[in-house]
XYZ file of C-alpha atoms in Angstrom:
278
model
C -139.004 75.268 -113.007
C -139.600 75.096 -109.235
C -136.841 77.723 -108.198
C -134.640 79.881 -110.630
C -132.264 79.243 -112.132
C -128.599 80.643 -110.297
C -125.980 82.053 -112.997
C -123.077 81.868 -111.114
C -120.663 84.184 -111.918
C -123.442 85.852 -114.126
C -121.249 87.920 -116.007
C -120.183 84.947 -118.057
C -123.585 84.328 -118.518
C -125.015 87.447 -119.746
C -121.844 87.993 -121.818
C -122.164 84.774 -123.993
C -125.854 84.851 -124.357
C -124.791 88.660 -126.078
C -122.364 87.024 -128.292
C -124.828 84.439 -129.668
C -127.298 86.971 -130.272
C -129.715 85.434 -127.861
C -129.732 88.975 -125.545
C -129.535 92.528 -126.571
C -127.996 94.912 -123.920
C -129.790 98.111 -123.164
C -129.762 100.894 -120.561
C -131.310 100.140 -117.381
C -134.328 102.248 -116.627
C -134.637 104.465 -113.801
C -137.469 103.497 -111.353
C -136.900 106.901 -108.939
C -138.794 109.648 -109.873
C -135.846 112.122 -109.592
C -134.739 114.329 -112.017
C -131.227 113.147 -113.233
C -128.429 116.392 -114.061
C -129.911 116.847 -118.016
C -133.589 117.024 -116.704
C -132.568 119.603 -114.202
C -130.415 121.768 -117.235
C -133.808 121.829 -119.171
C -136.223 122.684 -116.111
C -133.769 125.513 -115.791
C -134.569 126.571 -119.277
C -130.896 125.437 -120.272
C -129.897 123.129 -123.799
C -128.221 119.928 -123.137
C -126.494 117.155 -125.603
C -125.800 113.608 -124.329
C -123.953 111.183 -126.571
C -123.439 108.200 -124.576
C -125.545 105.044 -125.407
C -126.107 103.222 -127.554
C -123.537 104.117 -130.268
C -124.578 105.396 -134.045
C -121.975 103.329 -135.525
C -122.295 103.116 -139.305
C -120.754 100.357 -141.521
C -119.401 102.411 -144.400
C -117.249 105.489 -142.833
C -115.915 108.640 -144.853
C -112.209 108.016 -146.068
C -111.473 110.511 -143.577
C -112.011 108.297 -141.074
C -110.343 105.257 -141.993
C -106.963 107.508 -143.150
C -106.955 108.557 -139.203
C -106.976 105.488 -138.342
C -103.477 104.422 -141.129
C -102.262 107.487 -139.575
C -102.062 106.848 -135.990
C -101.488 102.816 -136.628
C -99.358 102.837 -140.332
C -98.346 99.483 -139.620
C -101.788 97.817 -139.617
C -102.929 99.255 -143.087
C -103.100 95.626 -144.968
C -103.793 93.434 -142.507
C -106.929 92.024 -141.728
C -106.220 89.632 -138.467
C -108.911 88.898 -135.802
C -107.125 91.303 -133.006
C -106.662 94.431 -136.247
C -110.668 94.057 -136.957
C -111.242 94.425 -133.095
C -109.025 97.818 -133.187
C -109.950 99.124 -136.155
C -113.721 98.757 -135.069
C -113.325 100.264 -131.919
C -111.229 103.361 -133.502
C -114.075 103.975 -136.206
C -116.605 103.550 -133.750
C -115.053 105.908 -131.370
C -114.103 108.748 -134.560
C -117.428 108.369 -135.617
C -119.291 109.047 -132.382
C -116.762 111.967 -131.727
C -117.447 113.698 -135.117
C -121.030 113.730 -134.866
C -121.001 114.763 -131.225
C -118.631 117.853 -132.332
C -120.504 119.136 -134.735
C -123.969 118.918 -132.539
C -121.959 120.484 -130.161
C -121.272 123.523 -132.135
C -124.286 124.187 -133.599
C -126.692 123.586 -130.439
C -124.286 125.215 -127.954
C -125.501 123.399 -124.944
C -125.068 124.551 -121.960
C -123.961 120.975 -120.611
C -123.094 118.328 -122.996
C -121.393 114.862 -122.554
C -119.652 112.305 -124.827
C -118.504 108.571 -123.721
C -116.146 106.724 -125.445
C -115.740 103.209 -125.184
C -112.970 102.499 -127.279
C -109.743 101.929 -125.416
C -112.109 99.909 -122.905
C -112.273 97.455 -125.475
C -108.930 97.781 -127.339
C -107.657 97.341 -123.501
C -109.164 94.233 -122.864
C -107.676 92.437 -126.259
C -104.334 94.387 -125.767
C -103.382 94.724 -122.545
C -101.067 90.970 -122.382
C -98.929 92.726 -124.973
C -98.500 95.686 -122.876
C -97.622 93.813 -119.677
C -96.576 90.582 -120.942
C -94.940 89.530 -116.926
C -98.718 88.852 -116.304
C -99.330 86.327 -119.073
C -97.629 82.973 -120.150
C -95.624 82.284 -123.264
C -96.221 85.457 -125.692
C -94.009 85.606 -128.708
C -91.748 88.693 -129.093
C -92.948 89.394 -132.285
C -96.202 89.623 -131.248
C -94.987 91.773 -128.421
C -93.329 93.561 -130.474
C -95.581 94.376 -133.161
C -98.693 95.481 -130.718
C -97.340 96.415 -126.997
C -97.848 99.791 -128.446
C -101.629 99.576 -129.583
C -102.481 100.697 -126.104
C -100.102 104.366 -125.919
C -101.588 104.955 -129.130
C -104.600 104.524 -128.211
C -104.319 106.710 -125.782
C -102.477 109.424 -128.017
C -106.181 109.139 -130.687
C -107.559 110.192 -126.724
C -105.199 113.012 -126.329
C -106.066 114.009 -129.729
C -109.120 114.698 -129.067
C -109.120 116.234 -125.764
C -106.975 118.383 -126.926
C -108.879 119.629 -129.944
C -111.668 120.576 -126.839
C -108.968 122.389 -125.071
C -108.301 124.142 -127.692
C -111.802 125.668 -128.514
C -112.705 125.803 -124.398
C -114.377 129.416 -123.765
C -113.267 131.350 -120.021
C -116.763 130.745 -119.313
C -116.583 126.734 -119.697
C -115.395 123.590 -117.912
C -114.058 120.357 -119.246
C -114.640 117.373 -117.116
C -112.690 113.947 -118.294
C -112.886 110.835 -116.188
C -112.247 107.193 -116.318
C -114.909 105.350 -113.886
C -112.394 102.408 -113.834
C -108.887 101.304 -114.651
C -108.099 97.629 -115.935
C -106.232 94.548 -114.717
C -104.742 91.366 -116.116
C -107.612 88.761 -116.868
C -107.315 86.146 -113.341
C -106.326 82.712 -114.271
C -110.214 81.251 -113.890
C -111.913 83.999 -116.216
C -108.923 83.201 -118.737
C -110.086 79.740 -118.475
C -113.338 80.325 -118.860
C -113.025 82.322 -121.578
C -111.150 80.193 -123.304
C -113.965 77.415 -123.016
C -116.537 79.592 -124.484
C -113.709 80.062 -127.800
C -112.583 83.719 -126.533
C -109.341 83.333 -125.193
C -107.789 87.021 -126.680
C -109.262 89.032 -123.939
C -106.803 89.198 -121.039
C -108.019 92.067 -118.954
C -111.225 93.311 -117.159
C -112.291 95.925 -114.424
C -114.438 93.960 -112.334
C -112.048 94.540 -109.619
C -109.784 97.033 -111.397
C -108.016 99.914 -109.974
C -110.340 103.287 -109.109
C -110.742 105.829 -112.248
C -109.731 109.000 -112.744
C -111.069 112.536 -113.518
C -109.354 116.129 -114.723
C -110.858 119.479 -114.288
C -110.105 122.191 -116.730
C -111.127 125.450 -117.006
C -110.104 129.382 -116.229
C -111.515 129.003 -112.634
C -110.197 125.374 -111.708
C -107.412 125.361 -109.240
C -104.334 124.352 -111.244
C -102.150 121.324 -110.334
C -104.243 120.476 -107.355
C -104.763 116.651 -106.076
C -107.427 117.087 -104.630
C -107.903 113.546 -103.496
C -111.011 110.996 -103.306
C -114.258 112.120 -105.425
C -117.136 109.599 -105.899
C -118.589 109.848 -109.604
C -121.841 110.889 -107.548
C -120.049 114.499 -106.705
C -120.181 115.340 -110.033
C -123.418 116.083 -110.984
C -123.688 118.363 -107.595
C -120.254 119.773 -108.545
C -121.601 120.844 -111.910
C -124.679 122.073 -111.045
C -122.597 124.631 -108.720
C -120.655 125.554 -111.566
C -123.798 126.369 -113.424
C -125.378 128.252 -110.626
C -127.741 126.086 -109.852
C -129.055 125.022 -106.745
C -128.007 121.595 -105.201
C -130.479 119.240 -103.617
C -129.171 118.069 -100.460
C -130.390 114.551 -100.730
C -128.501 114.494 -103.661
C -125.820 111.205 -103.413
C -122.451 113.561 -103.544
C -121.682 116.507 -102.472
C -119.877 119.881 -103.784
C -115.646 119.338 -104.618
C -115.556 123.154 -104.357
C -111.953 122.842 -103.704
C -112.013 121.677 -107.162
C -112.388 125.847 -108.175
C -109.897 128.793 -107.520
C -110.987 130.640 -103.868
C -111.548 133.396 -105.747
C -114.595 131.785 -107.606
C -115.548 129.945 -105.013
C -115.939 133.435 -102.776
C -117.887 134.838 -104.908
C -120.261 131.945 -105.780
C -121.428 130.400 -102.880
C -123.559 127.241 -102.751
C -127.150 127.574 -102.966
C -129.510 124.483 -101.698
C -132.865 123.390 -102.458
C -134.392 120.376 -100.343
C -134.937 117.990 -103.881
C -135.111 118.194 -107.435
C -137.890 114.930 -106.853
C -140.682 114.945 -108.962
């Protein structure tokens, strides 16, 4: 070919060539030589546990895990239909990762550890025309009816779990939960398109959805304070504070010390280094 070839929107692309098996998706390298937040735990001597890509997902689950799942959705225990496979693989995928990342957890003791969950990202994006139905065409009522609430309960496994962390969290530890994105309804063109390429279910994205979220807990977090717009990139320097560990001011965000009670905040005060570069 004399000039490449333009994949416009590529998205659509990339997503179809997964679903025929023809790409594999992968983490993108890093090219900078910088030490990213786990590297910096373990220069500092410190243990860190990172569950986040690509999911362990095994086939055949314990019972345990599949009697969770007729707990929090009863009403899905015999059926078998297209939209139930893509919940109940999502849920097992998401119990799964969680178990295995608890009980690393408690027997390494890291002193920073992390665990993503995909789950409701994909349960939202097959479930979401059920939960706002206004957005979408002609939906039956029964269907409405039998999975608007997928999504709350969804969201209640979530709870579940951050609460069981809650529970166990030590005076001397912080919690740290965010979203990076919300969702919205699927636009009319990607519905079309992905109805042409045979997957018309999904009716919602977050290429332009609504900002995320993130919640603080801990014995020196300010309680019930908004404390307005943080970038994803203030976390790492936000955490390494906590720690106390120096920041590197050409780090990309900055310290949300309001984020702490003043009376931690007085007496830890931020120490800087220049980089943590290689």
């Amino acid at each position: 070919m004399k000039w490449p070839l333009q994949v416009v929107p590529r998205f659509i692309f990339f997503r179809q060539l997964t679903r025929f098996g023809l790409l594999t998706l992968s983490p993108l390298p890093f090219s900078s030589y910088g030490n990213d937040l786990w590297e910096i735990i373990r220069l500092n001597q410190g243990k860190a546990l990172r569950k986040d890509w690509p999911y362990n997902y095994q086939t055949f689950l314990p019972e345990e895990a599949l009697k969770s799942f007729h707990r929090i959705f009863p009403e899905f225990q015999s059926e078998d239909a297209f939209l139930i496979s893509i919940l109940k693989e999502a849920f097992l995928e998401d119990y799964e990762f969680e178990k295995t990342f608890y009980s690393e957890k408690n027997h390494l003791s890291p002193h920073l550890s992390s665990l993503f969950l995909d789950g409701l990202n994909e349960v939202e994006a097959y479930f979401y025309k059920f939960y706002f139905p206004d957005y979408f065409g002609e939906i039956s009522q029964d269907d409405i009816h039998r999975y608007r609430p997928v999504i709350e309960k969804y969201y209640q496994f979530y709870d579940q779990i951050i609460g069981k962390y809650l529970a166990t969290l030590k005076d001397n530890e912080l919690l740290v939960i965010y979203s990076p994105h919300g969702v919205e309804p699927l636009s009319l063109w990607k519905r079309v398109v992905e109805w042409l390429f045979g997957n018309s279910s999904i009716s919602a994205d977050h290429d332009l959805g609504p900002d995320g979220v993130v919640f603080f807990f801990g014995k020196e977090v300010a309680r019930g304070k908004n404390i307005g717009y943080i970038s994803l990139t203030d976390l790492a320097p936000t955490i390494l504070y906590y720690l106390g560990l120096p920041v590197a001011r050409d780090m990309d965000g900055i310290v949300r010390s309001t984020v702490f009670t003043p009376s931690f905040t007085a007496e830890n005060p931020i120490f800087y280094i220049t980089t943590y570069e290689k």
